[in-house]
């Protein structure tokens, strides 16, 4: 290995950076792009031709033969269609890339899910470069593809992707937070929401992976008996990383750095073969894109190294699942983190104010946040007894809670201020420690200078959860602005007015503040007493999108028109219903073509052995009983297969309908549960050599 290749020497070399833009474009264009990036202002595409030309020149110099708009349709994956730069001019080849190609019409928008939008509106859409996310190069053996992060929008303005609503939410948060800071007397030119997404994943042997059709098709093992030693001993977390995984991580990281993805942390997770990668936080939009890029990169590197990376939220029953912890905050143009307690009394009270806004956002819009992380895969985490629970609450830690409680108790402002100032000046490390020690069970935890939304699924894009969080905080800030303004206009002292608003908000948000153990049954009971919803299934969680209140919020804030919210509800419900169908079909196939043949072979061996022993005149009653039991299990398997088959057959036709979702939960899932139970029992009684699928033990310990 070339020891001289430091990270900083090659960092970002595959990206079309601002430096490149400055070098290659006239100053006014560079300035416009720069301020677009800094302030999130829409870019004037009047100079699209110049930008496209410069991008192409840079790309071609770096070996690019093709370009592609890279966007995030509602399928959950990313989409790209490559075109060569090639054009023929009078029969002679030239490399061209025009402004209209940079903002490109997509005549086949109709092949992506739109949830009914396309039946009422024209199917055509367009993709356009999002300048807040730099273009990058993806290399192959024969050159590279210039990849342009893009929005995907219909001609009538509907968002057909996940990036557009996120950008809109960032715009709203920027507006509301700037107005707040201005009212407080500390104006700034921009406020970005920031995101650092910790990505959990499993890494397993690729040969074994290919022998598990359930993993290949659905991303998780839908059959398989849990191993005697899973993570029970918890000896894996932060343990030494084995060489194979470390080599994989090293390759991913070196590629990621070239793409300007600031991956920083890597470690073992709780389960065997489970790991985490975390980048340094950035503006939310960029972080969301880079998380998608990182996942793509991991899939490719894993394939090259004969490994398979699993992003599913629960690849193995009974073994710790995977999440994507979204660390979120707000940052000003000057780089001030609004959720950092800061070092001065002024910053301290403002910090409490922004913290209160986040609390109110979660209190009022917890259902929308829950909906944003709902999926068939994530139901196995949020709906089961593992981290974090489906009840959305906020962890603040004892120190902060004390401060806010003092305020709530109507103690003198001076007392609170004193505490707050201490927090800023001396006790802050304690606040941080307090949090990191105890936040592991909370879905939404304050961790010293940011919130960590831990309910996001490992396979999900962060975009929608961040979009809903941003807009909910914008709404909270707008409401608080009115109250603060009224107090200030009434001549109240600034600090007093700010703290009074914080107190009112905190008082109203009491039900969602919970610092205890979120896994305990006691919390489930307590949450019910507090009236907090415990929405354990995707269809129930998605109902938030049908509420008038959510639609009003999203349309008033310019994120979605009401019919777009309906469309998203339809798409998400359909994805849920289809995923369960796919799992059920896969399960039947594995049971019929893999498990039953193995079981018959085992049964024949048992029958043979019994017959031979009895023919010697030895009474082998126990063996006969065993054979009877085993045969009974085969019968049960046949019955259970039929149960799943019937459930698939009897389900309502309408894939996107709530009736079907209801049926999946009440009938299909229990039928699948019965089939799994009996197949797993057979696995425990069948010769390993005969068993057709690699066991959990093989998958997790080889
Ligand atoms: P841990 O949560 O494991 O203690 P860290 O606090 O270092 O680890 O950070 C975890 C993630 O949070 C990292 O991706 C980090 O960049 C991100 N992060 C740190 N500060 C912020 C912030 N102000 N806004 C968003 N993300 C942040
Ligand atoms: Mg963390």
XYZ file of C-alpha atoms and ligand atoms in Angstrom:
730
model
C 0.000 0.000 0.000
C 1.161 3.513 -0.804
C 1.835 4.980 2.624
C 2.025 8.515 1.256
C -1.616 8.608 0.214
C -3.131 10.562 3.058
C -6.851 11.106 3.383
C -6.609 14.817 2.751
C -4.592 14.382 -0.457
C -7.387 12.588 -2.276
C -10.438 13.681 -0.315
C -13.220 14.760 -2.650
C -11.164 14.192 -5.799
C -14.140 12.494 -7.466
C -16.458 15.436 -6.825
C -17.152 18.616 -8.723
C -16.315 20.912 -5.837
C -16.837 24.632 -5.372
C -13.122 25.066 -6.060
C -13.600 23.493 -9.467
C -16.641 25.649 -10.096
C -14.637 28.731 -9.216
C -11.825 27.699 -11.522
C -14.051 26.893 -14.457
C -16.912 29.375 -14.396
C -17.190 33.163 -14.590
C -17.309 34.874 -11.243
C -21.037 35.859 -11.203
C -22.040 32.265 -11.857
C -19.681 30.976 -9.222
C -21.092 33.509 -6.732
C -24.655 32.505 -7.576
C -23.928 28.828 -7.064
C -22.043 29.550 -3.880
C -24.883 31.538 -2.384
C -27.344 28.896 -3.482
C -25.345 26.327 -1.576
C -24.873 28.562 1.446
C -28.404 29.874 1.683
C -30.448 27.236 -0.045
C -31.781 29.843 -2.481
C -33.106 28.496 -5.765
C -30.501 28.574 -8.496
C -31.166 30.713 -11.537
C -30.818 28.202 -14.307
C -30.399 30.956 -16.864
C -26.763 29.953 -17.030
C -27.422 26.208 -17.127
C -25.492 25.935 -20.395
C -22.307 27.294 -18.881
C -22.623 25.103 -15.801
C -23.301 22.001 -17.895
C -20.317 22.732 -20.096
C -17.954 23.192 -17.143
C -19.241 20.042 -15.481
C -18.717 18.052 -18.647
C -15.205 19.442 -19.190
C -14.258 18.481 -15.676
C -15.864 15.060 -16.014
C -14.243 14.264 -19.351
C -10.839 15.309 -18.033
C -11.382 12.752 -15.285
C -12.379 9.984 -17.638
C -16.169 10.423 -17.760
C -17.877 9.042 -20.844
C -21.430 9.263 -19.541
C -23.608 11.395 -17.331
C -26.639 10.509 -15.271
C -29.239 12.243 -13.173
C -29.217 10.473 -9.853
C -32.415 10.802 -7.885
C -34.476 9.190 -5.171
C -37.844 8.035 -6.451
C -40.438 6.656 -4.074
C -39.333 3.072 -4.615
C -36.895 3.417 -1.742
C -33.820 2.973 -3.919
C -31.946 5.477 -6.053
C -32.454 5.726 -9.789
C -30.090 6.519 -12.626
C -30.153 6.321 -16.396
C -26.851 6.828 -18.175
C -26.315 8.738 -21.410
C -23.022 9.111 -23.197
C -21.724 12.621 -23.847
C -21.555 11.553 -27.448
C -23.192 13.520 -30.229
C -22.674 13.309 -33.942
C -22.068 16.550 -35.715
C -22.040 16.097 -39.476
C -21.112 12.487 -38.846
C -18.227 13.424 -36.579
C -18.312 12.509 -32.904
C -18.197 15.294 -30.321
C -18.670 15.343 -26.601
C -21.536 17.562 -25.578
C -23.618 18.288 -22.522
C -26.093 21.153 -22.700
C -28.042 23.160 -20.166
C -31.252 21.487 -21.194
C -29.647 18.140 -20.497
C -28.678 19.383 -17.049
C -32.366 20.147 -16.465
C -33.723 17.165 -18.222
C -37.214 16.130 -19.180
C -38.108 12.614 -18.109
C -40.811 11.353 -20.407
C -41.055 8.108 -18.507
C -41.810 9.500 -15.067
C -44.750 7.146 -15.290
C -42.607 4.109 -14.651
C -41.913 5.256 -11.106
C -44.530 5.025 -8.370
C -46.603 8.162 -8.053
C -49.504 6.882 -5.974
C -52.186 7.915 -8.401
C -50.749 11.337 -9.214
C -50.057 10.171 -12.695
C -53.674 9.320 -13.370
C -54.775 12.860 -12.614
C -51.756 14.738 -13.858
C -49.490 14.467 -16.778
C -46.990 11.703 -16.367
C -44.070 13.759 -17.592
C -41.577 15.010 -15.085
C -38.119 16.480 -15.045
C -34.887 16.016 -13.188
C -32.599 18.910 -12.361
C -29.285 19.272 -10.608
C -29.524 20.139 -6.925
C -26.512 22.431 -6.519
C -26.388 21.873 -2.754
C -25.100 18.371 -3.507
C -22.006 18.199 -5.730
C -21.853 16.073 -8.865
C -19.521 13.086 -8.542
C -17.799 10.416 -10.612
C -18.496 6.701 -10.444
C -15.731 4.743 -12.113
C -15.951 1.497 -14.031
C -13.339 -0.429 -16.029
C -13.900 1.710 -19.107
C -14.246 5.188 -17.703
C -16.571 7.010 -15.395
C -20.118 8.295 -15.124
C -20.677 11.897 -14.127
C -23.434 11.517 -11.555
C -25.621 14.526 -10.921
C -27.681 14.563 -7.710
C -31.100 15.712 -8.861
C -34.624 16.489 -7.834
C -37.425 14.657 -9.608
C -40.573 16.728 -10.013
C -43.677 16.591 -12.201
C -44.362 19.420 -14.599
C -47.236 20.487 -12.392
C -44.935 20.821 -9.405
C -45.574 17.608 -7.496
C -42.574 16.036 -5.850
C -41.929 12.564 -7.263
C -38.937 11.942 -5.041
C -37.640 12.202 -1.485
C -35.181 15.017 -2.018
C -37.690 17.682 -3.018
C -39.704 17.573 0.219
C -36.471 17.579 2.209
C -35.199 20.685 0.432
C -38.548 22.377 0.969
C -38.478 21.520 4.667
C -34.970 22.953 4.977
C -36.205 26.148 3.369
C -39.014 26.405 5.939
C -36.776 25.671 8.898
C -34.299 28.234 7.619
C -37.032 30.866 7.378
C -38.504 30.147 10.815
C -35.166 29.890 12.624
C -33.830 33.063 11.037
C -36.971 34.944 12.026
C -36.495 33.676 15.570
C -32.869 34.736 15.760
C -33.716 38.101 14.318
C -36.400 38.633 16.939
C -33.858 37.682 19.584
C -31.475 40.246 18.205
C -28.949 37.828 16.729
C -29.719 37.720 13.030
C -27.920 35.327 10.737
C -28.043 34.838 6.993
C -28.979 31.165 7.033
C -29.889 28.267 9.310
C -29.318 24.737 8.031
C -30.567 21.588 9.603
C -27.630 19.235 10.073
C -27.471 15.463 9.990
C -24.939 12.837 10.935
C -26.411 9.428 10.071
C -24.915 6.453 11.893
C -25.411 3.439 9.624
C -25.711 -0.054 11.076
C -25.332 -3.145 8.887
C -24.448 -6.828 8.837
C -21.684 -8.277 6.746
C -21.855 -11.969 5.896
C -20.170 -14.445 3.627
C -21.468 -14.127 0.080
C -21.575 -17.864 -0.669
C -23.770 -18.412 2.345
C -25.890 -15.424 1.364
C -26.579 -16.924 -2.057
C -27.743 -20.115 -0.435
C -30.439 -18.209 1.449
C -33.104 -17.195 -1.079
C -35.001 -15.379 1.670
C -32.042 -13.088 2.310
C -31.553 -12.568 -1.397
C -35.178 -11.796 -2.172
C -36.496 -10.126 0.983
C -33.357 -8.967 2.778
C -34.115 -11.010 5.881
C -34.222 -14.630 6.979
C -37.879 -15.564 7.100
C -36.985 -19.018 8.435
C -34.223 -20.189 10.703
C -33.829 -21.267 14.261
C -31.967 -18.831 16.487
C -28.517 -19.852 17.650
C -27.754 -20.892 21.189
C -25.205 -18.090 21.421
C -26.333 -14.946 19.649
C -25.364 -11.704 21.223
C -26.475 -12.903 24.631
C -23.027 -12.467 26.027
C -22.804 -8.943 24.605
C -19.120 -9.506 24.073
C -19.217 -8.122 20.575
C -20.030 -4.433 20.999
C -16.865 -2.401 20.359
C -14.929 -5.688 20.227
C -11.924 -6.050 17.964
C -12.948 -5.968 14.313
C -12.052 -9.072 12.365
C -9.687 -8.707 9.408
C -12.204 -9.451 6.723
C -14.561 -6.756 7.957
C -11.730 -4.324 8.515
C -10.445 -4.780 4.972
C -13.962 -4.204 3.704
C -14.304 -1.045 5.774
C -10.922 0.213 4.641
C -11.848 -0.112 0.998
C -15.249 1.502 1.523
C -13.699 4.392 3.412
C -10.985 5.123 0.905
C -13.574 5.226 -1.896
C -15.956 7.261 0.250
C -13.332 9.887 1.015
C -12.621 10.356 -2.675
C -16.325 10.995 -3.097
C -16.183 13.604 -0.351
C -18.128 11.474 2.116
C -16.566 12.207 5.503
C -16.805 8.733 7.040
C -15.148 8.903 10.390
C -16.148 6.179 12.827
C -16.295 2.402 12.480
C -16.946 -0.234 15.088
C -18.547 -3.572 15.873
C -22.164 -3.495 16.872
C -24.055 -5.623 19.365
C -24.631 -8.722 17.227
C -22.009 -10.956 15.593
C -21.077 -9.665 12.116
C -22.902 -6.405 12.826
C -21.101 -3.092 12.355
C -21.604 0.640 12.233
C -20.192 3.419 10.073
C -20.681 7.087 10.938
C -19.723 10.172 8.943
C -19.080 13.678 10.190
C -22.347 15.606 10.100
C -23.181 18.062 7.331
C -26.185 19.907 5.958
C -29.068 17.443 5.998
C -29.589 17.281 2.266
C -25.971 16.461 1.570
C -25.843 13.928 4.386
C -28.932 12.158 3.065
C -27.415 11.912 -0.411
C -24.106 10.744 0.924
C -25.749 8.099 3.062
C -27.341 6.685 -0.094
C -23.980 6.833 -1.859
C -22.313 5.103 1.056
C -24.870 2.289 1.065
C -24.358 1.821 -2.670
C -20.632 1.775 -2.230
C -20.880 -0.794 0.547
C -22.971 -3.081 -1.656
C -20.388 -2.860 -4.440
C -17.336 -3.341 -2.261
C -18.997 -6.264 -0.472
C -19.647 -7.973 -3.803
C -16.027 -7.485 -4.848
C -14.876 -9.069 -1.616
C -17.247 -12.026 -1.623
C -19.275 -10.567 1.161
C -22.897 -9.479 1.326
C -23.955 -6.384 3.219
C -27.375 -6.526 4.861
C -29.203 -3.256 5.466
C -32.491 -4.842 6.498
C -33.769 -3.695 9.898
C -34.065 -7.253 11.183
C -32.178 -9.803 9.083
C -32.171 -12.382 11.882
C -34.991 -13.079 14.312
C -33.848 -13.055 17.903
C -30.672 -11.147 17.068
C -30.201 -7.379 17.457
C -31.611 -5.429 14.487
C -30.114 -2.464 12.617
C -31.037 1.201 12.653
C -29.865 4.430 11.158
C -29.447 6.879 13.999
C -30.144 10.331 12.693
C -28.194 12.903 14.685
C -29.913 16.187 13.999
C -29.389 19.804 14.874
C -29.526 23.325 13.423
C -26.551 25.417 12.476
C -26.184 29.106 11.531
C -24.134 30.665 8.748
C -21.460 31.385 11.339
C -21.359 27.711 12.316
C -23.171 28.183 15.608
C -24.978 25.031 16.678
C -28.355 26.168 17.998
C -28.673 23.081 20.184
C -25.351 23.684 21.862
C -25.795 25.203 25.315
C -22.990 27.596 24.430
C -20.754 29.546 26.692
C -22.610 32.777 27.382
C -25.870 33.532 29.225
C -27.407 34.759 25.986
C -26.573 31.606 24.112
C -27.800 29.552 27.031
C -31.329 30.905 27.000
C -31.502 30.773 23.232
C -30.358 27.164 23.387
C -33.229 26.364 25.748
C -35.598 28.047 23.327
C -34.517 25.953 20.329
C -34.530 22.848 22.475
C -38.111 23.665 23.456
C -39.024 24.041 19.789
C -37.729 20.543 19.084
C -39.687 19.215 22.053
C -42.844 20.814 20.806
C -42.235 19.473 17.311
C -42.020 15.933 18.629
C -44.956 16.467 20.948
C -47.253 17.821 18.260
C -45.973 15.838 15.286
C -44.777 12.598 16.861
C -47.273 10.736 14.693
C -45.726 12.136 11.526
C -42.246 11.189 12.735
C -43.509 7.705 13.494
C -45.043 7.496 10.012
C -41.748 8.577 8.454
C -39.982 5.479 9.768
C -42.784 2.985 9.139
C -41.978 0.003 6.921
C -42.472 -3.739 6.944
C -38.806 -4.177 7.860
C -38.766 -1.608 10.634
C -41.879 -3.150 12.218
C -39.595 -5.937 13.405
C -37.653 -3.403 15.457
C -40.199 -0.804 16.508
C -43.006 -3.234 17.076
C -40.948 -5.856 18.860
C -39.163 -5.670 22.168
C -36.028 -4.023 20.962
C -34.560 -0.601 20.485
C -36.206 1.777 20.205
C -39.908 1.274 20.945
C -42.724 2.551 18.751
C -43.743 5.055 21.422
C -42.259 8.390 20.447
C -40.826 10.173 23.493
C -37.868 12.433 24.193
C -34.912 11.876 26.478
C -33.414 15.038 27.969
C -31.185 13.697 30.715
C -31.343 14.583 34.376
C -29.368 17.819 34.243
C -31.465 19.496 31.586
C -34.653 18.136 33.079
C -33.669 19.706 36.398
C -33.160 23.071 34.756
C -36.442 22.926 32.904
C -38.270 21.668 35.982
C -36.937 24.600 37.963
C -38.332 26.881 35.329
C -41.614 25.026 35.297
C -41.947 25.248 39.073
C -42.016 29.014 38.651
C -38.720 29.499 40.447
C -37.113 32.855 39.913
C -35.641 33.485 36.530
C -32.388 34.202 38.299
C -32.260 30.682 39.702
C -32.797 29.170 36.292
C -30.393 31.506 34.642
C -27.838 30.609 37.193
C -28.277 26.928 36.452
C -28.270 27.539 32.758
C -25.144 29.591 32.897
C -23.492 26.885 34.893
C -24.515 24.415 32.273
C -22.827 26.522 29.689
C -19.682 27.301 31.540
C -18.874 24.442 33.806
C -21.367 21.688 33.930
C -21.715 21.013 30.229
C -19.408 18.003 30.172
C -21.630 16.577 32.867
C -24.712 17.091 30.721
C -23.013 15.259 27.896
C -21.924 12.373 30.056
C -25.325 12.191 31.585
C -26.782 11.676 28.171
C -24.402 9.332 26.510
C -24.565 7.057 29.511
C -28.269 6.667 29.486
C -29.846 7.445 26.163
C -29.597 4.095 24.465
C -33.226 3.124 24.771
C -34.905 6.372 23.727
C -36.216 6.933 20.208
C -35.406 10.645 20.380
C -32.557 11.508 22.691
C -30.782 14.750 23.439
C -27.081 13.960 23.420
C -25.413 17.112 24.659
C -25.593 19.307 21.566
C -27.932 17.524 19.145
C -30.882 15.172 19.069
C -30.537 11.598 17.960
C -33.590 10.148 16.219
C -32.941 6.455 16.521
C -36.148 5.005 15.143
C -35.096 5.374 11.511
C -34.609 1.989 9.852
C -31.182 0.977 8.583
C -32.427 0.456 5.016
C -34.451 3.670 4.851
C -33.454 6.956 3.334
C -33.182 9.607 6.045
C -34.888 12.146 3.809
C -38.499 11.811 4.900
C -37.863 11.607 8.615
C -35.634 14.669 8.389
C -38.173 16.498 6.207
C -40.984 15.928 8.707
C -38.760 16.803 11.642
C -37.648 20.037 9.995
C -41.154 21.131 9.129
C -42.434 20.234 12.602
C -39.699 22.337 14.183
C -40.429 25.181 11.765
C -44.068 25.045 12.831
C -43.088 25.094 16.512
C -40.740 28.038 15.969
C -43.432 29.967 14.119
C -45.891 29.494 16.967
C -43.299 30.436 19.567
C -42.318 33.488 17.531
C -45.825 34.931 17.955
C -45.679 34.450 21.695
C -42.203 35.846 22.054
C -43.023 38.816 19.879
C -46.106 39.641 21.964
C -44.049 39.545 25.151
C -41.253 41.649 23.752
C -43.750 44.153 22.342
C -45.293 44.291 25.793
C -41.949 45.537 27.060
C -40.864 42.366 28.845
C -37.174 41.808 29.445
C -35.611 39.727 26.680
C -34.306 36.890 28.822
C -37.451 36.786 30.873
C -39.602 36.665 27.746
C -37.564 33.865 26.171
C -37.642 31.769 29.318
C -41.367 32.356 29.750
C -42.015 30.930 26.283
C -39.726 27.996 27.049
C -41.641 27.345 30.263
C -45.015 27.328 28.520
C -43.807 24.983 25.820
C -42.129 22.678 28.305
C -45.282 22.567 30.419
C -47.337 21.493 27.417
C -44.786 18.873 26.341
C -44.585 17.018 29.658
C -46.163 13.786 28.350
C -43.362 13.091 25.881
C -40.449 13.731 28.220
C -39.155 10.427 29.514
C -35.703 9.780 30.919
C -36.151 6.190 32.057
C -35.765 2.803 30.421
C -37.829 2.789 27.230
C -37.703 -1.019 26.925
C -39.461 -1.683 30.195
C -43.101 -2.775 30.297
C -43.507 -0.099 32.974
C -42.908 2.551 30.303
C -45.470 1.017 27.964
C -48.028 1.241 30.772
C -46.926 4.718 31.779
C -47.059 5.931 28.176
C -50.617 4.624 27.886
C -51.559 6.561 31.015
C -49.991 9.663 29.460
C -52.061 9.123 26.343
C -49.073 8.522 24.052
C -49.772 6.285 21.065
C -47.915 2.983 20.819
C -48.236 2.354 17.121
C -46.615 -0.974 16.483
C -47.587 -1.622 12.880
C -46.853 0.211 9.654
C -50.472 0.489 8.479
C -51.463 2.060 11.801
C -48.463 4.392 11.773
C -49.191 5.506 8.211
C -52.641 6.692 9.235
C -50.889 9.877 10.386
C -50.629 10.761 6.700
C -54.392 10.645 6.323
C -55.055 13.172 9.078
C -56.337 16.615 8.130
C -53.915 18.143 10.568
C -50.869 16.649 8.841
C -52.146 17.582 5.406
C -52.799 21.147 6.503
C -49.324 21.451 7.985
C -47.616 20.016 4.929
C -49.564 22.110 2.460
C -49.295 25.335 4.464
C -45.548 24.856 4.620
C -45.345 24.113 0.921
C -44.010 20.576 1.336
C -46.877 18.669 -0.310
C -50.313 19.472 -1.583
C -52.964 17.339 0.134
C -53.308 14.981 -2.836
C -49.558 14.354 -2.711
C -49.839 13.255 0.905
C -52.610 10.866 -0.158
C -50.364 9.563 -2.908
C -47.525 8.878 -0.493
C -49.847 7.108 1.896
C -51.017 4.888 -0.950
C -47.491 4.069 -2.090
C -46.214 3.257 1.388
C -49.170 1.064 2.214
C -48.804 -0.746 -1.078
C -45.111 -1.331 -0.432
C -45.963 -2.786 2.958
C -48.626 -5.099 1.572
C -46.466 -6.266 -1.292
C -43.458 -6.942 0.899
C -45.525 -9.247 3.080
C -46.826 -11.060 0.018
C -43.314 -11.502 -1.319
C -42.135 -12.869 2.010
C -45.061 -15.288 2.176
C -44.515 -16.597 -1.350
C -40.806 -16.998 -0.669
C -41.523 -18.807 2.548
C -43.825 -21.334 0.887
C -41.258 -21.941 -1.806
C -38.479 -22.608 0.684
C -40.659 -24.856 2.778
C -41.806 -26.883 -0.209
C -38.642 -27.136 -2.240
C -36.063 -27.107 0.530
C -37.400 -28.044 3.903
C -39.914 -30.764 3.063
C -37.473 -32.730 0.892
C -34.919 -32.572 3.709
C -37.542 -33.637 6.208
C -38.629 -36.585 4.048
C -35.028 -37.726 3.789
C -34.633 -37.437 7.535
C -37.899 -39.282 8.071
C -36.810 -42.079 5.728
C -33.536 -42.434 7.606
C -35.395 -42.627 10.879
C -37.866 -45.172 9.478
C -35.013 -47.241 8.030
C -33.137 -47.254 11.282
C -36.224 -48.237 13.210
C -37.113 -51.001 10.757
C -33.593 -52.403 10.848
C -33.372 -52.322 14.606
C -36.824 -53.944 15.013
C -35.975 -56.634 12.466
C -33.194 -57.680 14.807
C -35.868 -58.326 17.375
C -34.973 -55.280 19.485
C -37.814 -53.225 20.817
C -37.158 -49.648 19.774
C -40.238 -47.915 21.099
C -38.538 -44.602 21.716
C -37.261 -44.528 18.179
C -40.724 -45.278 16.926
C -42.121 -42.486 19.049
C -39.510 -40.117 17.678
C -40.476 -41.091 14.181
C -44.109 -40.478 15.060
C -43.312 -37.043 16.441
C -41.218 -36.161 13.408
C -43.928 -37.339 11.049
C -46.406 -35.236 12.998
C -44.191 -32.206 12.394
C -44.109 -32.875 8.683
C -47.881 -32.969 8.716
C -47.987 -29.718 10.623
C -45.669 -28.199 8.047
C -47.975 -29.253 5.251
C -50.938 -27.783 7.085
C -49.063 -24.570 7.807
C -47.992 -24.228 4.157
C -51.597 -24.565 3.195
C -52.489 -21.926 5.778
C -50.145 -19.384 4.184
C -51.338 -20.346 0.717
C -54.972 -19.832 1.708
C -54.141 -16.488 3.292
C -52.481 -15.331 0.067
C -55.461 -16.535 -1.919
C -58.135 -15.008 0.276
C -56.527 -11.585 0.659
C -58.408 -8.582 -0.715
C -57.227 -7.715 -4.214
C -56.503 -4.062 -3.714
C -52.777 -3.868 -2.950
C -52.855 -0.271 -1.886
C -55.848 -0.647 0.376
C -56.052 -0.526 4.165
C -58.319 -3.628 4.078
C -55.490 -5.624 2.624
C -53.101 -4.289 5.270
C -55.593 -5.268 7.926
C -55.779 -8.752 6.435
C -51.993 -9.057 6.245
C -51.793 -8.356 9.957
C -54.764 -10.355 11.150
C -54.363 -13.379 8.863
C -51.226 -13.569 6.753
C -48.648 -12.746 9.406
C -50.004 -15.251 11.957
C -50.105 -17.926 9.231
C -46.472 -17.179 8.409
C -45.666 -17.313 12.104
C -47.131 -20.806 12.360
C -45.144 -22.009 9.364
C -41.950 -20.560 10.738
C -42.439 -22.165 14.132
C -42.804 -25.628 12.697
C -40.010 -25.241 10.121
C -37.652 -23.983 12.816
C -38.607 -26.925 15.008
C -37.794 -29.278 12.128
C -34.435 -27.577 11.698
C -33.576 -28.406 15.293
C -34.373 -32.099 14.695
C -32.915 -32.605 11.243
C -29.457 -33.766 10.231
C -27.386 -30.641 9.512
C -26.055 -32.278 6.359
C -29.561 -32.609 5.002
C -30.712 -29.086 5.895
C -30.866 -27.074 2.673
C -30.132 -23.596 4.048
C -27.153 -22.273 5.984
C -28.111 -22.041 9.633
C -28.063 -18.921 11.773
C -24.972 -20.355 13.349
C -23.207 -20.554 9.985
C -24.384 -17.106 8.894
C -23.427 -15.359 12.109
C -20.286 -17.174 13.128
C -18.546 -17.993 9.862
P -22.140 9.161 19.705
O -23.538 9.588 19.413
O -21.907 7.720 19.376
O -21.680 9.591 21.042
P -21.012 11.429 18.318
O -21.688 12.274 19.303
O -19.585 11.706 18.056
O -21.172 9.901 18.667
O -21.746 11.599 16.951
C -22.509 10.698 16.282
C -22.924 11.373 15.010
O -23.525 12.628 15.310
C -21.779 11.682 14.052
O -22.202 11.389 12.756
C -21.585 13.162 14.253
O -20.999 13.799 13.146
C -23.011 13.590 14.448
N -23.142 14.952 15.007
C -22.347 15.564 15.900
N -22.753 16.846 16.072
C -23.825 17.045 15.254
C -24.677 18.155 14.950
N -24.507 19.331 15.524
N -25.653 17.961 14.057
C -25.840 16.767 13.468
N -25.082 15.709 13.717
C -24.080 15.826 14.591
Mg -24.750 8.354 18.552
